[in-house]
Every structure is written in C-alpha cells, then in structure tokens.
mmCIF file of C-alpha atoms and ligand atoms in Angstrom:
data_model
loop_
_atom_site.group_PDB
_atom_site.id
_atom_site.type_symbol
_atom_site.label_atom_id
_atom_site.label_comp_id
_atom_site.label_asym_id
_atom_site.label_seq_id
_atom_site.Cartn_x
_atom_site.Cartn_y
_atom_site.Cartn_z
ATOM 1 C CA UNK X 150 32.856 150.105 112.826
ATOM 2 C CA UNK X 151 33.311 146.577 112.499
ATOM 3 C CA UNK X 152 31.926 144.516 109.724
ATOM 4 C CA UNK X 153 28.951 142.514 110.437
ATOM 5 C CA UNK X 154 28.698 138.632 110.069
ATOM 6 C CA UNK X 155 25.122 137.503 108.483
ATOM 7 C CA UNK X 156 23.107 134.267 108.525
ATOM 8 C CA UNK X 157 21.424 134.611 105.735
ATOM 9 C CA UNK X 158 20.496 130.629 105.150
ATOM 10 C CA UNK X 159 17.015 131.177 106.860
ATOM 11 C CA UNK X 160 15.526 134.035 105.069
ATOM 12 C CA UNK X 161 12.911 132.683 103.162
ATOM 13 C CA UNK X 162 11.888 134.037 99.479
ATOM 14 C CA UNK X 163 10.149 137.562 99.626
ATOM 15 C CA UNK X 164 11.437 137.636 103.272
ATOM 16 C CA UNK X 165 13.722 140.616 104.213
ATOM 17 C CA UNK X 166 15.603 140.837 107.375
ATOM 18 C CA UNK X 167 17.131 144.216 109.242
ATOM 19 C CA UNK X 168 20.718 144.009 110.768
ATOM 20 C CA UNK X 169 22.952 146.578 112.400
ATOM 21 C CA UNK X 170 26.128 147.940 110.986
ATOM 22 C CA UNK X 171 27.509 151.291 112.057
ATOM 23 C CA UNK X 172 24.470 152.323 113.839
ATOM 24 C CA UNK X 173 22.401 152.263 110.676
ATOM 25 C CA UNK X 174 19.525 149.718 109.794
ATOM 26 C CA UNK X 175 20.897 147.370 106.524
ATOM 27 C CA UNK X 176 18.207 145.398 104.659
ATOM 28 C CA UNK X 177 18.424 142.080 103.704
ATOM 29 C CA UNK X 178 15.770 140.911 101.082
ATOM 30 C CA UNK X 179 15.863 137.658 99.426
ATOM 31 C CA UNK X 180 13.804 138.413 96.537
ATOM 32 C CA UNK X 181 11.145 135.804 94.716
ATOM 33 C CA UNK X 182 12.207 135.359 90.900
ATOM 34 C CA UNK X 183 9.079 137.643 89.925
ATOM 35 C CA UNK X 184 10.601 140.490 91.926
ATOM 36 C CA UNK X 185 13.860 139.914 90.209
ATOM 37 C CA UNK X 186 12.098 139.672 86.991
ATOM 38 C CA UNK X 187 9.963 142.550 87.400
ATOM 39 C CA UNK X 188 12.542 145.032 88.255
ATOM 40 C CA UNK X 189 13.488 146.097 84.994
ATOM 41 C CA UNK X 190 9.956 147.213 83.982
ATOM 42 C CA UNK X 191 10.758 149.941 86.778
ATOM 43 C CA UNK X 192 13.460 151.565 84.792
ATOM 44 C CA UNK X 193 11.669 154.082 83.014
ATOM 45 C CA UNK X 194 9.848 155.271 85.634
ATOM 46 C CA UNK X 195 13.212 155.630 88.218
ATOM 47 C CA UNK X 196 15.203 158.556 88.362
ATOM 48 C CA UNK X 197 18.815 156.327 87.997
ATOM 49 C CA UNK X 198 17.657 153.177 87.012
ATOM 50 C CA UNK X 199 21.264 152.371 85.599
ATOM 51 C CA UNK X 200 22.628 153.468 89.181
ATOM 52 C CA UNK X 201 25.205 155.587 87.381
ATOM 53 C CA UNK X 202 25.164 157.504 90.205
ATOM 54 C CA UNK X 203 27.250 156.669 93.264
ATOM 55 C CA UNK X 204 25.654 155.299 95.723
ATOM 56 C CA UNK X 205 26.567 151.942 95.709
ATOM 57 C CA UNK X 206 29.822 149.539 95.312
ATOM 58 C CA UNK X 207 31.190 148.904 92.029
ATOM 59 C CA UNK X 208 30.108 145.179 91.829
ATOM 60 C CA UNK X 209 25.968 146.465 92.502
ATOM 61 C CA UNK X 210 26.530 148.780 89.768
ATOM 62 C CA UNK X 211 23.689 146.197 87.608
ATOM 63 C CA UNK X 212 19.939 146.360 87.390
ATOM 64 C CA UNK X 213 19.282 144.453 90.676
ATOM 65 C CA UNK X 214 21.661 146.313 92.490
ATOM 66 C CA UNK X 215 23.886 143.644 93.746
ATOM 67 C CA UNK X 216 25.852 140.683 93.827
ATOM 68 C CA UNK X 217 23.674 137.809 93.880
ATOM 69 C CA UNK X 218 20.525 138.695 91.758
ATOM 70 C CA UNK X 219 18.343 136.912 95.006
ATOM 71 C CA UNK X 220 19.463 139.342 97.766
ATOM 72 C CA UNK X 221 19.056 142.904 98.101
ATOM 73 C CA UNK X 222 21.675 144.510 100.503
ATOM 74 C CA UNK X 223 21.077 148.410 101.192
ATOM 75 C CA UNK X 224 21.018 150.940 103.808
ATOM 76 C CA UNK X 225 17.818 151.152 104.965
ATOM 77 C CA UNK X 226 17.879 155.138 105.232
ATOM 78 C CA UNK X 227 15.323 157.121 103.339
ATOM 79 C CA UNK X 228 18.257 159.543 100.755
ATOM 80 C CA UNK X 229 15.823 162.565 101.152
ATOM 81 C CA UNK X 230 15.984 163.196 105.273
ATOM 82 C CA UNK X 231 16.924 159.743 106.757
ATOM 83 C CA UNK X 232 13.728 158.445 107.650
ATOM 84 C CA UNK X 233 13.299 154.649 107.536
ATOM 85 C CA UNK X 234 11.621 153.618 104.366
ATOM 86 C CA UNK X 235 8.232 150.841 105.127
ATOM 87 C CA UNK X 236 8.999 147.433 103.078
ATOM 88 C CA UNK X 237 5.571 146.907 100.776
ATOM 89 C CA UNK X 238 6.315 144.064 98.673
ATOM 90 C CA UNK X 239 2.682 143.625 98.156
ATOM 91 C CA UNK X 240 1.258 144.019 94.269
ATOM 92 C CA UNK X 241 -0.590 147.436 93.384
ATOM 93 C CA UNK X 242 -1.858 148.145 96.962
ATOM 94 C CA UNK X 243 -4.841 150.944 96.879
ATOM 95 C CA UNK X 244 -2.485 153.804 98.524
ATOM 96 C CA UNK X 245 0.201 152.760 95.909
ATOM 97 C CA UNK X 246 -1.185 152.731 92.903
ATOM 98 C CA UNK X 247 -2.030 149.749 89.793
ATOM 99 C CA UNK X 248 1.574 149.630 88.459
ATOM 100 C CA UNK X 249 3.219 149.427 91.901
ATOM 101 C CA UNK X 250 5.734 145.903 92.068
ATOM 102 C CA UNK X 251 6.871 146.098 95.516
ATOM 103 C CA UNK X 252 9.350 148.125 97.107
ATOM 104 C CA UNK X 253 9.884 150.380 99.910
ATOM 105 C CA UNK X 254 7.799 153.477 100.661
ATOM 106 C CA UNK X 255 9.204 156.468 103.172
ATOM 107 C CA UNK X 256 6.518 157.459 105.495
ATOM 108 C CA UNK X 257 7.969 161.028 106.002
ATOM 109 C CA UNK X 258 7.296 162.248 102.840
ATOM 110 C CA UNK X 259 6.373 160.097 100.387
ATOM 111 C CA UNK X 260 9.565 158.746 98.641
ATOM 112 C CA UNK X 261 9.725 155.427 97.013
ATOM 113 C CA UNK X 262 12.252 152.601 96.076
ATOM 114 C CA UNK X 263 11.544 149.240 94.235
ATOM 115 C CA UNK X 264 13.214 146.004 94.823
ATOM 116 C CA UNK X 265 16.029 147.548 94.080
ATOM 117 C CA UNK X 266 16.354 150.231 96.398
ATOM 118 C CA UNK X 267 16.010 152.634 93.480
ATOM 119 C CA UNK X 268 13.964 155.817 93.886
ATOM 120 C CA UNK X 269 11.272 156.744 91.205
ATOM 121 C CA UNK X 270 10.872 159.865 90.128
ATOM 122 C CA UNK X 271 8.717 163.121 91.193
ATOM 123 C CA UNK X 272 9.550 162.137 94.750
ATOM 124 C CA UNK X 273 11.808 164.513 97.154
ATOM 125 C CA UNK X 274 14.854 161.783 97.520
ATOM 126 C CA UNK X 275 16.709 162.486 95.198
ATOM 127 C CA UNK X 276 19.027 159.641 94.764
ATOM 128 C CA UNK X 277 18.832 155.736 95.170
ATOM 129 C CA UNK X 278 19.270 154.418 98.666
ATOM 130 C CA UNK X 279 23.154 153.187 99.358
ATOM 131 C CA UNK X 280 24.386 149.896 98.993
ATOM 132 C CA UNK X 281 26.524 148.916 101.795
ATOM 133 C CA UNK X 282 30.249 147.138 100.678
ATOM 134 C CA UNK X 283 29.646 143.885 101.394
ATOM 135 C CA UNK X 284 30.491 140.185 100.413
ATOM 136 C CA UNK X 285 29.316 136.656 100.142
ATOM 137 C CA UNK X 286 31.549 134.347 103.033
ATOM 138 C CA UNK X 287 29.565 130.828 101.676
ATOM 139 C CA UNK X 288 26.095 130.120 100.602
ATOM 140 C CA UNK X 289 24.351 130.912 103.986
ATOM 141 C CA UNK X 290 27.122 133.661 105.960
ATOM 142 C CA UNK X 291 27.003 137.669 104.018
ATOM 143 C CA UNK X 292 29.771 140.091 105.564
ATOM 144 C CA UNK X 293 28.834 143.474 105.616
ATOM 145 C CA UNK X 294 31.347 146.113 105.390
HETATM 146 FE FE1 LIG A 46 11.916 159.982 103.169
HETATM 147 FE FE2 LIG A 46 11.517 162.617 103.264
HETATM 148 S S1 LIG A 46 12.717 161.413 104.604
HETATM 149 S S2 LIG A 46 10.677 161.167 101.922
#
C-alpha cells in the first residue's frame, strides 16, 4: 500500500481523527498537555510501559509513544482479536473506574490502552497496539507509512 498524506493542522487538542492506510483504521490524537503529562503515572499499571516490546518504530520507542509528544499515531486494531478499540478520553468514567486518564477501551472483551496506546494489565491483549512508520512532512502534513 501506498503511504498516506495527513492534514493534521485542524485537529484540535484532545481531538483524534481516523484515516485509512492499508485497509486498517490509524488514529490520530493530538493530545492536551495533561494527557501528555499524565501518561507516565500509567506505567506501573501497563503491561510494557517502556514499549520494549516490538510493536512500534524505533523513534516511538519513548513514554508517549511517538515522535512529537502532542500526537499519538497507532493502529487502531484491538492486539487481542482485532476489534476496534472505543476512544474514552474522559476522566474516571463510572464503567472505568476512579484512576482511569483516558484512553481507548475494546468493546469485545474488555482490553484497554491509555494515551499511549499501551495496554494495562489483567486484560486478554496481550501487547500494546502498533505504531504505524510514519513521519512529520511540515507542521500541519503527517505521512504515514
Ligand atoms: Fe479487544 Fe478482545 S478483541 S479485547
């Protein structure tokens, strides 16, 4: 597949957007500086918070999982069976629980992610969702793939 061409000038903090790239849903999320700031009070709750595992391109190898500490890139495909994980940025939501920060919760069986697309533990996926290779073109174009 072809890479895929971005505008990513118009997301707006908190906002996350969904593009295609080789037939799979990629997530865009420019995240607010408290979701960047809460992220690593995750850590010892995830399963990989380091992301030592591989599942993501060399340069996301860091606590926020990516290039630019605002925007979250990732494959938007649940690591357990491939459902598509629900975005729920929203602060300790009743079905979530009191410590929840935001992040993505999978429908199917009741996997989650944070902000960083990485999976907590005593939940079936078993590994972070994948970051796609992708790259920064100017301030407002991404390229993924
Ligand atoms: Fe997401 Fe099973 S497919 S929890």
């Amino acid at each position: 597949g072809a890479p895929v061409e971005v505008d990513i000038g118009k997301i707006e903090a908190g906002q996350k957007i969904n593009v295609e790239w080789r037939g799979k849903p990629v997530w865009v999320l420019s995240r607010t500086p408290e979701q960047i700031k809460n992220l690593p009070k995750n850590d010892p709750k995830l399963v990989d918070p380091k992301s030592e595992v591989d599942q993501q391109p060399k340069y996301c190898q860091n606590e926020n999982r990516s290039i630019k500490p605002q925007f979250l890139v990732a494959v938007g495909i649940c690591t357990h069976l491939g459902c598509s994980p629900t975005f729920r940025p929203d602060l300790a939501p009743a079905d979530l629980g009191p410590e929840w920060l935001g992040g993505f919760y999978c429908p199917c069986h009741g996997s989650k992610f944070d902000l960083a697309a990485r999976v907590f533990k005593g939940v079936p996926a078993p590994k972070n969702l994948e970051i796609p290779p992708h790259k920064y073109l100017s301030d407002s174009r991404l390229l993924i793939g």
